[in-house]
PDB file of C-alpha atoms in Angstrom:
ATOM      1  CA  UNK J  10       0.425   0.381   0.713  1.00  0.00           C
ATOM      2  CA  UNK J  11       1.089   3.843  -0.585  1.00  0.00           C
ATOM      3  CA  UNK J  12      -0.225   7.192   0.244  1.00  0.00           C
ATOM      4  CA  UNK J  13      -3.060   4.619   0.874  1.00  0.00           C
ATOM      5  CA  UNK J  14      -4.186   2.878  -2.254  1.00  0.00           C
ATOM      6  CA  UNK J  15      -3.506  -0.562  -2.589  1.00  0.00           C
ATOM      7  CA  UNK J  16      -0.610  -0.888  -5.792  1.00  0.00           C
ATOM      8  CA  UNK J  17       0.250  -4.308  -5.537  1.00  0.00           C
ATOM      9  CA  UNK J  18      -1.353  -8.048  -4.375  1.00  0.00           C
ATOM     10  CA  UNK J  19      -1.005 -11.576  -4.530  1.00  0.00           C
ATOM     11  CA  UNK J  20      -0.908 -14.664  -3.156  1.00  0.00           C
ATOM     12  CA  UNK J  21       1.527 -17.504  -2.398  1.00  0.00           C
ATOM     13  CA  UNK J  22       0.254 -21.041  -1.037  1.00  0.00           C
ATOM     14  CA  UNK J  23       1.767 -23.081   2.148  1.00  0.00           C
ATOM     15  CA  UNK J  24       1.719 -26.730   2.732  1.00  0.00           C
ATOM     16  CA  UNK J  25       1.889 -26.773   6.462  1.00  0.00           C
ATOM     17  CA  UNK J  26       2.061 -30.588   7.084  1.00  0.00           C
ATOM     18  CA  UNK J  27       0.125 -31.184  11.090  1.00  0.00           C
ATOM     19  CA  UNK J  28       2.862 -31.002  14.115  1.00  0.00           C
ATOM     20  CA  UNK J  29       2.577 -30.919  17.552  1.00  0.00           C
ATOM     21  CA  UNK J  30       5.129 -29.051  17.292  1.00  0.00           C
ATOM     22  CA  UNK J  31       6.098 -25.517  16.612  1.00  0.00           C
ATOM     23  CA  UNK J  32       7.024 -25.000  13.024  1.00  0.00           C
ATOM     24  CA  UNK J  33       8.310 -22.506  12.413  1.00  0.00           C
ATOM     25  CA  UNK J  34       9.937 -21.609   8.261  1.00  0.00           C
ATOM     26  CA  UNK J  35       9.713 -18.427   5.763  1.00  0.00           C
ATOM     27  CA  UNK J  36       8.212 -16.982   3.052  1.00  0.00           C
ATOM     28  CA  UNK J  37       9.478 -15.127   0.414  1.00  0.00           C
ATOM     29  CA  UNK J  38       8.408 -12.851  -2.216  1.00  0.00           C
ATOM     30  CA  UNK J  39       8.791 -10.222  -4.644  1.00  0.00           C
ATOM     31  CA  UNK J  40       8.292  -6.324  -4.034  1.00  0.00           C
ATOM     32  CA  UNK J  41       8.811  -4.299  -7.489  1.00  0.00           C
ATOM     33  CA  UNK J  42       9.577  -0.103  -5.792  1.00  0.00           C
ATOM     34  CA  UNK J  43       9.583   2.495  -8.122  1.00  0.00           C
ATOM     35  CA  UNK J  44       8.882   6.565  -7.832  1.00  0.00           C
ATOM     36  CA  UNK J  45       4.933   6.215  -7.319  1.00  0.00           C
ATOM     37  CA  UNK J  46       5.889   3.962  -4.108  1.00  0.00           C
ATOM     38  CA  UNK J  47       6.944   7.284  -2.929  1.00  0.00           C
ATOM     39  CA  UNK J  48       7.778   8.528   0.442  1.00  0.00           C
ATOM     40  CA  UNK J  49       6.223   5.473   2.558  1.00  0.00           C
ATOM     41  CA  UNK J  50       5.172   1.419   0.996  1.00  0.00           C
ATOM     42  CA  UNK J  51       3.392   0.315   3.802  1.00  0.00           C
ATOM     43  CA  UNK J  52       4.242  -3.934   3.192  1.00  0.00           C
ATOM     44  CA  UNK J  53       0.877  -6.165   4.890  1.00  0.00           C
ATOM     45  CA  UNK J  54       1.240  -9.964   5.692  1.00  0.00           C
ATOM     46  CA  UNK J  55      -1.579 -12.030   6.731  1.00  0.00           C
ATOM     47  CA  UNK J  56      -2.445 -15.894   6.898  1.00  0.00           C
ATOM     48  CA  UNK J  57      -4.535 -18.416   7.370  1.00  0.00           C
ATOM     49  CA  UNK J  58      -4.248 -21.408   9.196  1.00  0.00           C
ATOM     50  CA  UNK J  59      -6.070 -24.107   8.481  1.00  0.00           C
ATOM     51  CA  UNK J  60      -8.288 -23.064  12.066  1.00  0.00           C
ATOM     52  CA  UNK J  61      -8.803 -20.786  10.050  1.00  0.00           C
ATOM     53  CA  UNK J  62      -7.408 -18.159  12.064  1.00  0.00           C
ATOM     54  CA  UNK J  63      -5.878 -15.308  10.851  1.00  0.00           C
ATOM     55  CA  UNK J  64      -2.275 -13.560  11.750  1.00  0.00           C
ATOM     56  CA  UNK J  65      -1.417 -10.533  10.402  1.00  0.00           C
ATOM     57  CA  UNK J  66       1.403  -7.496  10.303  1.00  0.00           C
ATOM     58  CA  UNK J  67       2.635  -4.817   8.424  1.00  0.00           C
ATOM     59  CA  UNK J  68       5.708  -2.811   7.802  1.00  0.00           C
ATOM     60  CA  UNK J  69       6.833   0.267   7.230  1.00  0.00           C
ATOM     61  CA  UNK J  70       9.323   1.730   4.408  1.00  0.00           C
ATOM     62  CA  UNK J  71      10.732   4.141   2.949  1.00  0.00           C
ATOM     63  CA  UNK J  72      11.177   4.947  -0.535  1.00  0.00           C
ATOM     64  CA  UNK J  73      13.380   7.388  -2.064  1.00  0.00           C
ATOM     65  CA  UNK J  74      12.132  10.127  -3.824  1.00  0.00           C
ATOM     66  CA  UNK J  75      14.442   8.914  -7.091  1.00  0.00           C
ATOM     67  CA  UNK J  76      11.850  10.107  -9.829  1.00  0.00           C
ATOM     68  CA  UNK J  77      12.294   9.737 -14.040  1.00  0.00           C
ATOM     69  CA  UNK J  78      12.629  13.756 -13.799  1.00  0.00           C
ATOM     70  CA  UNK J  79      15.149  14.878 -11.650  1.00  0.00           C
ATOM     71  CA  UNK J  80      13.675  18.970 -10.479  1.00  0.00           C
ATOM     72  CA  UNK J  81      15.315  20.911  -8.131  1.00  0.00           C
ATOM     73  CA  UNK J  82      13.838  24.032  -6.499  1.00  0.00           C
ATOM     74  CA  UNK J  83      15.604  27.224  -5.031  1.00  0.00           C
ATOM     75  CA  UNK J  84      14.837  30.245  -3.698  1.00  0.00           C
ATOM     76  CA  UNK J  85      17.415  33.707  -3.675  1.00  0.00           C
ATOM     77  CA  UNK J  86      17.445  34.407  -1.330  1.00  0.00           C
ATOM     78  CA  UNK J  87      17.188  31.137   0.697  1.00  0.00           C
ATOM     79  CA  UNK J  88      15.729  33.970   3.733  1.00  0.00           C
ATOM     80  CA  UNK J  89      13.773  37.634   3.160  1.00  0.00           C
ATOM     81  CA  UNK J  90      11.945  40.428   5.190  1.00  0.00           C
ATOM     82  CA  UNK J  91       8.643  41.411   3.685  1.00  0.00           C
ATOM     83  CA  UNK J  92       9.123  43.689   0.979  1.00  0.00           C
ATOM     84  CA  UNK J  93      12.491  42.418  -0.405  1.00  0.00           C
ATOM     85  CA  UNK J  94      13.514  41.134  -3.926  1.00  0.00           C
ATOM     86  CA  UNK J  95      13.828  37.130  -3.853  1.00  0.00           C
ATOM     87  CA  UNK J  96      14.181  35.321  -6.650  1.00  0.00           C
ATOM     88  CA  UNK J  97      12.826  31.622  -6.849  1.00  0.00           C
ATOM     89  CA  UNK J  98      15.149  29.332  -9.279  1.00  0.00           C
ATOM     90  CA  UNK J  99      13.452  26.459 -10.624  1.00  0.00           C
ATOM     91  CA  UNK J 100      15.468  23.584 -12.779  1.00  0.00           C
ATOM     92  CA  UNK J 101      14.106  20.937 -14.296  1.00  0.00           C
ATOM     93  CA  UNK J 102      14.502  18.103 -17.605  1.00  0.00           C
ATOM     94  CA  UNK J 103      12.500  18.057 -20.934  1.00  0.00           C
ATOM     95  CA  UNK J 104       9.374  16.687 -20.383  1.00  0.00           C
ATOM     96  CA  UNK J 105       9.178  17.202 -16.759  1.00  0.00           C
ATOM     97  CA  UNK J 106       5.442  18.911 -16.112  1.00  0.00           C
ATOM     98  CA  UNK J 107       6.034  21.253 -12.916  1.00  0.00           C
ATOM     99  CA  UNK J 108       3.577  22.953 -10.869  1.00  0.00           C
ATOM    100  CA  UNK J 109       4.163  25.790  -8.649  1.00  0.00           C
ATOM    101  CA  UNK J 110       2.410  26.994  -5.240  1.00  0.00           C
ATOM    102  CA  UNK J 111       3.415  29.235  -2.313  1.00  0.00           C
ATOM    103  CA  UNK J 112       1.653  29.317   0.639  1.00  0.00           C
ATOM    104  CA  UNK J 113       2.424  33.432   3.279  1.00  0.00           C
ATOM    105  CA  UNK J 114       3.555  31.210   6.281  1.00  0.00           C
ATOM    106  CA  UNK J 115       1.468  34.395   7.647  1.00  0.00           C
ATOM    107  CA  UNK J 116      -1.647  32.006   7.712  1.00  0.00           C
ATOM    108  CA  UNK J 117       0.090  29.925  10.114  1.00  0.00           C
ATOM    109  CA  UNK J 118      -0.561  32.213  12.604  1.00  0.00           C
ATOM    110  CA  UNK J 119      -4.500  30.828  13.006  1.00  0.00           C
ATOM    111  CA  UNK J 120      -4.012  27.253  14.014  1.00  0.00           C
ATOM    112  CA  UNK J 121      -4.241  25.957  17.404  1.00  0.00           C
ATOM    113  CA  UNK J 122      -1.620  27.259  19.944  1.00  0.00           C
ATOM    114  CA  UNK J 123      -0.084  28.710  16.987  1.00  0.00           C
ATOM    115  CA  UNK J 124       1.188  33.017  17.762  1.00  0.00           C
ATOM    116  CA  UNK J 125       3.440  34.915  16.083  1.00  0.00           C
ATOM    117  CA  UNK J 126       6.834  34.839  18.632  1.00  0.00           C
ATOM    118  CA  UNK J 127       9.622  36.670  17.910  1.00  0.00           C
ATOM    119  CA  UNK J 128      12.040  34.681  20.261  1.00  0.00           C
ATOM    120  CA  UNK J 129      12.032  32.145  17.375  1.00  0.00           C
ATOM    121  CA  UNK J 130      11.701  33.719  14.559  1.00  0.00           C
ATOM    122  CA  UNK J 131      14.792  36.941  13.653  1.00  0.00           C
ATOM    123  CA  UNK J 132      12.079  38.020  10.635  1.00  0.00           C
ATOM    124  CA  UNK J 133       8.490  38.200  12.883  1.00  0.00           C
ATOM    125  CA  UNK J 134      11.066  40.264  15.563  1.00  0.00           C
ATOM    126  CA  UNK J 135      12.233  42.866  12.958  1.00  0.00           C
ATOM    127  CA  UNK J 136       9.039  43.062  12.017  1.00  0.00           C
ATOM    128  CA  UNK J 137       7.100  44.173  15.351  1.00  0.00           C
ATOM    129  CA  UNK J 138      10.705  46.732  16.976  1.00  0.00           C
ATOM    130  CA  UNK J 139       9.712  48.459  13.416  1.00  0.00           C
ATOM    131  CA  UNK J 140       5.698  48.245  13.923  1.00  0.00           C
ATOM    132  CA  UNK J 141       6.232  49.098  17.757  1.00  0.00           C
ATOM    133  CA  UNK J 142       8.396  52.763  16.174  1.00  0.00           C
ATOM    134  CA  UNK J 143       5.481  54.027  15.218  1.00  0.00           C
ATOM    135  CA  UNK J 144       2.932  53.084  18.168  1.00  0.00           C
ATOM    136  CA  UNK J 145       3.150  56.640  18.821  1.00  0.00           C
ATOM    137  CA  UNK J 146       2.333  58.403  16.078  1.00  0.00           C
ATOM    138  CA  UNK J 147      -0.768  56.209  14.840  1.00  0.00           C
ATOM    139  CA  UNK J 148      -3.782  58.352  13.850  1.00  0.00           C
ATOM    140  CA  UNK J 149      -5.083  56.002  11.428  1.00  0.00           C
ATOM    141  CA  UNK J 150      -8.480  54.531  13.142  1.00  0.00           C
ATOM    142  CA  UNK J 151      -7.942  51.570  10.375  1.00  0.00           C
ATOM    143  CA  UNK J 152      -4.610  51.219  11.252  1.00  0.00           C
ATOM    144  CA  UNK J 153      -4.442  51.007  14.759  1.00  0.00           C
ATOM    145  CA  UNK J 154      -6.882  48.216  14.780  1.00  0.00           C
ATOM    146  CA  UNK J 155      -4.762  46.043  13.288  1.00  0.00           C
ATOM    147  CA  UNK J 156      -1.790  46.426  14.738  1.00  0.00           C
ATOM    148  CA  UNK J 157      -3.214  45.856  17.801  1.00  0.00           C
ATOM    149  CA  UNK J 158      -4.922  42.568  17.112  1.00  0.00           C
ATOM    150  CA  UNK J 159      -0.969  41.697  15.134  1.00  0.00           C
ATOM    151  CA  UNK J 160      -0.164  43.052  18.908  1.00  0.00           C
ATOM    152  CA  UNK J 161      -1.884  40.486  21.139  1.00  0.00           C
ATOM    153  CA  UNK J 162      -1.529  36.921  18.460  1.00  0.00           C
ATOM    154  CA  UNK J 163       2.248  38.506  19.420  1.00  0.00           C
ATOM    155  CA  UNK J 164       1.542  38.308  23.215  1.00  0.00           C
ATOM    156  CA  UNK J 165       2.969  41.210  22.839  1.00  0.00           C
ATOM    157  CA  UNK J 166       0.570  42.983  26.383  1.00  0.00           C
ATOM    158  CA  UNK J 167       2.318  46.983  27.027  1.00  0.00           C
ATOM    159  CA  UNK J 168       1.599  47.443  23.212  1.00  0.00           C
ATOM    160  CA  UNK J 169      -1.520  45.901  22.953  1.00  0.00           C
ATOM    161  CA  UNK J 170      -2.401  47.885  25.959  1.00  0.00           C
ATOM    162  CA  UNK J 171      -1.239  51.106  24.958  1.00  0.00           C
ATOM    163  CA  UNK J 172      -3.641  50.326  21.193  1.00  0.00           C
ATOM    164  CA  UNK J 173      -6.341  49.601  23.225  1.00  0.00           C
ATOM    165  CA  UNK J 174      -6.716  52.226  25.842  1.00  0.00           C
ATOM    166  CA  UNK J 175      -6.010  54.008  21.912  1.00  0.00           C
ATOM    167  CA  UNK J 176      -9.602  53.062  20.234  1.00  0.00           C
ATOM    168  CA  UNK J 177     -11.119  52.595  23.684  1.00  0.00           C
ATOM    169  CA  UNK J 178     -10.909  56.055  23.398  1.00  0.00           C
ATOM    170  CA  UNK J 179     -12.495  58.041  20.153  1.00  0.00           C
ATOM    171  CA  UNK J 180     -15.128  54.409  20.916  1.00  0.00           C
ATOM    172  CA  UNK J 181     -19.044  56.336  20.582  1.00  0.00           C
ATOM    173  CA  UNK J 182     -20.899  54.295  23.139  1.00  0.00           C
ATOM    174  CA  UNK J 183     -24.509  54.066  22.822  1.00  0.00           C
ATOM    175  CA  UNK J 184     -27.262  52.479  25.216  1.00  0.00           C
ATOM    176  CA  UNK J 185     -29.838  50.656  23.819  1.00  0.00           C
ATOM    177  CA  UNK J 186     -33.048  50.788  26.002  1.00  0.00           C
ATOM    178  CA  UNK J 187     -32.555  47.381  27.502  1.00  0.00           C
ATOM    179  CA  UNK J 188     -30.337  48.129  30.144  1.00  0.00           C
ATOM    180  CA  UNK J 189     -27.359  47.295  27.611  1.00  0.00           C
ATOM    181  CA  UNK J 190     -24.633  49.866  25.751  1.00  0.00           C
ATOM    182  CA  UNK J 191     -23.660  48.986  22.570  1.00  0.00           C
ATOM    183  CA  UNK J 192     -19.723  50.341  21.490  1.00  0.00           C
ATOM    184  CA  UNK J 193     -18.259  50.660  17.507  1.00  0.00           C
ATOM    185  CA  UNK J 194     -15.514  52.289  15.897  1.00  0.00           C
ATOM    186  CA  UNK J 195     -17.593  54.571  13.666  1.00  0.00           C
ATOM    187  CA  UNK J 196     -19.412  51.968  10.600  1.00  0.00           C
ATOM    188  CA  UNK J 197     -16.906  50.392  10.121  1.00  0.00           C
ATOM    189  CA  UNK J 198     -17.958  46.202  10.650  1.00  0.00           C
ATOM    190  CA  UNK J 199     -14.024  44.886  10.020  1.00  0.00           C
ATOM    191  CA  UNK J 200     -12.800  47.424  12.457  1.00  0.00           C
ATOM    192  CA  UNK J 201     -15.023  47.465  15.820  1.00  0.00           C
ATOM    193  CA  UNK J 202     -14.537  43.249  14.750  1.00  0.00           C
ATOM    194  CA  UNK J 203     -10.543  43.563  15.209  1.00  0.00           C
ATOM    195  CA  UNK J 204     -11.005  44.938  18.197  1.00  0.00           C
ATOM    196  CA  UNK J 205     -13.153  42.296  19.403  1.00  0.00           C
ATOM    197  CA  UNK J 206     -10.265  39.689  18.324  1.00  0.00           C
ATOM    198  CA  UNK J 207      -7.569  42.145  19.871  1.00  0.00           C
ATOM    199  CA  UNK J 208      -9.326  42.227  23.229  1.00  0.00           C
ATOM    200  CA  UNK J 209     -10.379  37.993  23.158  1.00  0.00           C
ATOM    201  CA  UNK J 210      -6.907  37.132  22.132  1.00  0.00           C
ATOM    202  CA  UNK J 211      -5.081  36.715  25.706  1.00  0.00           C
ATOM    203  CA  UNK J 212      -3.760  33.971  28.190  1.00  0.00           C
ATOM    204  CA  UNK J 213      -6.665  34.778  29.716  1.00  0.00           C
ATOM    205  CA  UNK J 214     -10.210  36.652  29.002  1.00  0.00           C
ATOM    206  CA  UNK J 215     -11.716  37.729  32.014  1.00  0.00           C
ATOM    207  CA  UNK J 216     -14.991  39.050  33.059  1.00  0.00           C
ATOM    208  CA  UNK J 217     -14.102  42.542  31.999  1.00  0.00           C
ATOM    209  CA  UNK J 218     -13.289  41.678  28.430  1.00  0.00           C
ATOM    210  CA  UNK J 219     -16.030  39.635  28.331  1.00  0.00           C
ATOM    211  CA  UNK J 220     -18.217  42.678  28.993  1.00  0.00           C
ATOM    212  CA  UNK J 221     -15.888  44.787  27.116  1.00  0.00           C
ATOM    213  CA  UNK J 222     -16.884  42.426  24.222  1.00  0.00           C
ATOM    214  CA  UNK J 223     -20.080  42.305  24.987  1.00  0.00           C
ATOM    215  CA  UNK J 224     -20.771  45.599  24.170  1.00  0.00           C
ATOM    216  CA  UNK J 225     -19.161  45.632  20.355  1.00  0.00           C
ATOM    217  CA  UNK J 226     -20.498  42.428  19.626  1.00  0.00           C
ATOM    218  CA  UNK J 227     -23.958  44.145  20.741  1.00  0.00           C
ATOM    219  CA  UNK J 228     -23.419  46.348  18.376  1.00  0.00           C
ATOM    220  CA  UNK J 229     -21.174  43.913  15.756  1.00  0.00           C
ATOM    221  CA  UNK J 230     -24.838  41.381  15.290  1.00  0.00           C
ATOM    222  CA  UNK J 231     -26.791  44.512  14.894  1.00  0.00           C
ATOM    223  CA  UNK J 232     -24.957  44.742  11.181  1.00  0.00           C
ATOM    224  CA  UNK J 233     -25.492  41.513   9.893  1.00  0.00           C
ATOM    225  CA  UNK J 234     -27.687  41.635   6.884  1.00  0.00           C
ATOM    226  CA  UNK J 235     -31.082  38.818   6.643  1.00  0.00           C
ATOM    227  CA  UNK J 236     -28.182  36.424   4.853  1.00  0.00           C
ATOM    228  CA  UNK J 237     -25.650  36.962   8.224  1.00  0.00           C
ATOM    229  CA  UNK J 238     -23.349  38.216   6.267  1.00  0.00           C
ATOM    230  CA  UNK J 239     -22.182  42.563   5.903  1.00  0.00           C
ATOM    231  CA  UNK J 240     -21.584  45.240   3.704  1.00  0.00           C
ATOM    232  CA  UNK J 241     -18.769  43.679   2.049  1.00  0.00           C
ATOM    233  CA  UNK J 242     -16.238  39.911   2.143  1.00  0.00           C
ATOM    234  CA  UNK J 243     -13.716  41.920   4.017  1.00  0.00           C
ATOM    235  CA  UNK J 244     -16.313  42.739   6.494  1.00  0.00           C
ATOM    236  CA  UNK J 245     -17.689  39.473   6.569  1.00  0.00           C
ATOM    237  CA  UNK J 246     -14.737  37.664   6.659  1.00  0.00           C
ATOM    238  CA  UNK J 247     -13.143  39.706   9.715  1.00  0.00           C
ATOM    239  CA  UNK J 248     -16.767  40.185  11.805  1.00  0.00           C
ATOM    240  CA  UNK J 249     -17.467  35.929  11.630  1.00  0.00           C
ATOM    241  CA  UNK J 250     -14.260  35.286  12.077  1.00  0.00           C
ATOM    242  CA  UNK J 251     -14.181  37.791  15.167  1.00  0.00           C
ATOM    243  CA  UNK J 252     -18.258  36.426  16.339  1.00  0.00           C
ATOM    244  CA  UNK J 253     -16.253  32.456  16.168  1.00  0.00           C
ATOM    245  CA  UNK J 254     -13.566  34.095  18.767  1.00  0.00           C
ATOM    246  CA  UNK J 255     -16.440  35.256  20.701  1.00  0.00           C
ATOM    247  CA  UNK J 256     -18.066  32.304  21.370  1.00  0.00           C
ATOM    248  CA  UNK J 257     -15.963  30.435  21.683  1.00  0.00           C
ATOM    249  CA  UNK J 258     -14.987  32.520  24.895  1.00  0.00           C
ATOM    250  CA  UNK J 259     -18.795  32.507  25.998  1.00  0.00           C
ATOM    251  CA  UNK J 260     -19.521  28.788  25.274  1.00  0.00           C
ATOM    252  CA  UNK J 261     -20.842  27.026  28.071  1.00  0.00           C
ATOM    253  CA  UNK J 262     -22.695  23.065  28.161  1.00  0.00           C
ATOM    254  CA  UNK J 263     -25.869  24.053  30.080  1.00  0.00           C
ATOM    255  CA  UNK J 264     -29.275  26.577  29.595  1.00  0.00           C
ATOM    256  CA  UNK J 265     -31.719  26.801  27.150  1.00  0.00           C
ATOM    257  CA  UNK J 266     -34.034  29.503  25.051  1.00  0.00           C
ATOM    258  CA  UNK J 267     -36.789  30.052  23.834  1.00  0.00           C
ATOM    259  CA  UNK J 268     -38.218  32.746  21.355  1.00  0.00           C
ATOM    260  CA  UNK J 269     -42.262  32.528  20.198  1.00  0.00           C
ATOM    261  CA  UNK J 270     -43.012  35.445  17.452  1.00  0.00           C
ATOM    262  CA  UNK J 271     -46.708  36.450  17.530  1.00  0.00           C
ATOM    263  CA  UNK J 272     -48.657  38.093  15.440  1.00  0.00           C
ATOM    264  CA  UNK J 273     -52.767  38.614  15.441  1.00  0.00           C
ATOM    265  CA  UNK J 274     -53.156  35.918  12.750  1.00  0.00           C
ATOM    266  CA  UNK J 275     -49.677  33.832  13.176  1.00  0.00           C
ATOM    267  CA  UNK J 276     -47.359  31.916  16.257  1.00  0.00           C
ATOM    268  CA  UNK J 277     -43.753  30.753  15.414  1.00  0.00           C
ATOM    269  CA  UNK J 278     -41.102  29.067  18.234  1.00  0.00           C
ATOM    270  CA  UNK J 279     -38.049  28.333  18.629  1.00  0.00           C
ATOM    271  CA  UNK J 280     -36.746  26.150  20.994  1.00  0.00           C
ATOM    272  CA  UNK J 281     -32.279  26.104  21.335  1.00  0.00           C
ATOM    273  CA  UNK J 282     -31.375  23.531  23.456  1.00  0.00           C
ATOM    274  CA  UNK J 283     -28.029  21.000  23.778  1.00  0.00           C
ATOM    275  CA  UNK J 284     -28.976  19.768  20.758  1.00  0.00           C
ATOM    276  CA  UNK J 285     -30.279  21.947  17.910  1.00  0.00           C
ATOM    277  CA  UNK J 286     -27.378  24.307  19.226  1.00  0.00           C
ATOM    278  CA  UNK J 287     -25.881  24.509  15.767  1.00  0.00           C
ATOM    279  CA  UNK J 288     -28.744  24.112  13.930  1.00  0.00           C
ATOM    280  CA  UNK J 289     -29.460  27.653  12.018  1.00  0.00           C
ATOM    281  CA  UNK J 290     -33.370  27.970  12.160  1.00  0.00           C
ATOM    282  CA  UNK J 291     -36.049  30.735  10.338  1.00  0.00           C
ATOM    283  CA  UNK J 292     -39.380  30.946   9.498  1.00  0.00           C
ATOM    284  CA  UNK J 293     -41.223  32.499   6.597  1.00  0.00           C
ATOM    285  CA  UNK J 294     -44.216  35.121   7.967  1.00  0.00           C
ATOM    286  CA  UNK J 295     -46.330  37.156   6.613  1.00  0.00           C
ATOM    287  CA  UNK J 296     -47.525  40.874   7.820  1.00  0.00           C
ATOM    288  CA  UNK J 297     -45.940  44.151   9.024  1.00  0.00           C
ATOM    289  CA  UNK J 298     -45.854  43.377  13.322  1.00  0.00           C
ATOM    290  CA  UNK J 299     -44.863  41.630  14.909  1.00  0.00           C
ATOM    291  CA  UNK J 300     -44.800  41.021  18.700  1.00  0.00           C
ATOM    292  CA  UNK J 301     -40.966  39.005  20.110  1.00  0.00           C
ATOM    293  CA  UNK J 302     -40.215  36.614  23.773  1.00  0.00           C
ATOM    294  CA  UNK J 303     -37.755  35.200  24.798  1.00  0.00           C
ATOM    295  CA  UNK J 304     -37.676  33.314  27.231  1.00  0.00           C
ATOM    296  CA  UNK J 305     -34.528  30.902  28.931  1.00  0.00           C
ATOM    297  CA  UNK J 306     -32.797  29.165  31.521  1.00  0.00           C
ATOM    298  CA  UNK J 307     -29.281  28.564  32.900  1.00  0.00           C
ATOM    299  CA  UNK J 308     -25.954  30.083  31.363  1.00  0.00           C
ATOM    300  CA  UNK J 309     -27.304  30.341  27.653  1.00  0.00           C
ATOM    301  CA  UNK J 310     -26.729  33.071  24.499  1.00  0.00           C
ATOM    302  CA  UNK J 311     -28.836  33.162  21.895  1.00  0.00           C
ATOM    303  CA  UNK J 312     -28.837  35.640  18.974  1.00  0.00           C
ATOM    304  CA  UNK J 313     -31.683  36.569  17.181  1.00  0.00           C
ATOM    305  CA  UNK J 314     -32.510  38.157  14.319  1.00  0.00           C
ATOM    306  CA  UNK J 315     -34.995  39.212  11.238  1.00  0.00           C
ATOM    307  CA  UNK J 316     -35.460  40.780   7.877  1.00  0.00           C
ATOM    308  CA  UNK J 317     -38.439  42.088   5.951  1.00  0.00           C
ATOM    309  CA  UNK J 318     -38.526  41.768   2.522  1.00  0.00           C
ATOM    310  CA  UNK J 319     -41.283  43.930  -0.288  1.00  0.00           C
ATOM    311  CA  UNK J 320     -42.606  42.490  -2.749  1.00  0.00           C
ATOM    312  CA  UNK J 321     -43.587  45.700  -5.409  1.00  0.00           C
ATOM    313  CA  UNK J 322     -46.631  44.706  -7.961  1.00  0.00           C
ATOM    314  CA  UNK J 323     -45.844  45.510 -11.797  1.00  0.00           C
ATOM    315  CA  UNK J 324     -46.742  48.583 -12.740  1.00  0.00           C
ATOM    316  CA  UNK J 325     -45.173  48.153 -16.443  1.00  0.00           C
TER     317      UNK J 325
END
């Protein structure tokens, strides 16, 4: 087997005489190895005894990447900082079919447990040092918010706190009328989402952090369209990432919620519990006047959204 598929198979019949003594013997077979089996081939052998019992064993063998056409690939220089020119050199024999794929290593900081580490990566260290020199002179909110998230990922607590305080000083806080406050940094969903990511990206999220995040979430979810997205693709990607992170911080395995939507002619009930908590529920209704009632017990978090679609008669 190689790469999860059976590439060769066969059997050998061996006559075994009955005996009360332990019988030992050897069975050999030939296996043709080529580049198609690289990098590892697994040999699986099993034996069916006269008693119908089965004995099996397997062993992995590393296969050298002796490809028919020699290909070499290298960068010049082998290491570079952002913005530095780099050359990719590819050499192959005539008749070779070559394909290239490049991945920005920065995307791997989103993996669980991965963070920017200035101590281990000199490029990251130089980059963070360069960014720190501009912290005191930032006048653009669109730049300040992503930087706060960057230093949160890097574990740079002092720089993170300095930027978050600056963002907090220009944030707009409004009262919802329901005993709650919501907070935003202007009309840009992406900026508010970056601040939410920065607040929640820390070694230990405190109750104060969650309270601060709750105000951002309170405003952010009100900006979603009826389909769950936001104004643009970029807003949607960053906002959903921030809301997903928020959901992991406030997750609870207890509690349930029931939402009832009533009108003069219709009534709809939405039950949210541990069995369907990830299920998206919606109902289509007619009419313009509705009353929404929300009842819950235990510890839970439930978001409700509504959308109105108008159908205009064709007068043409």
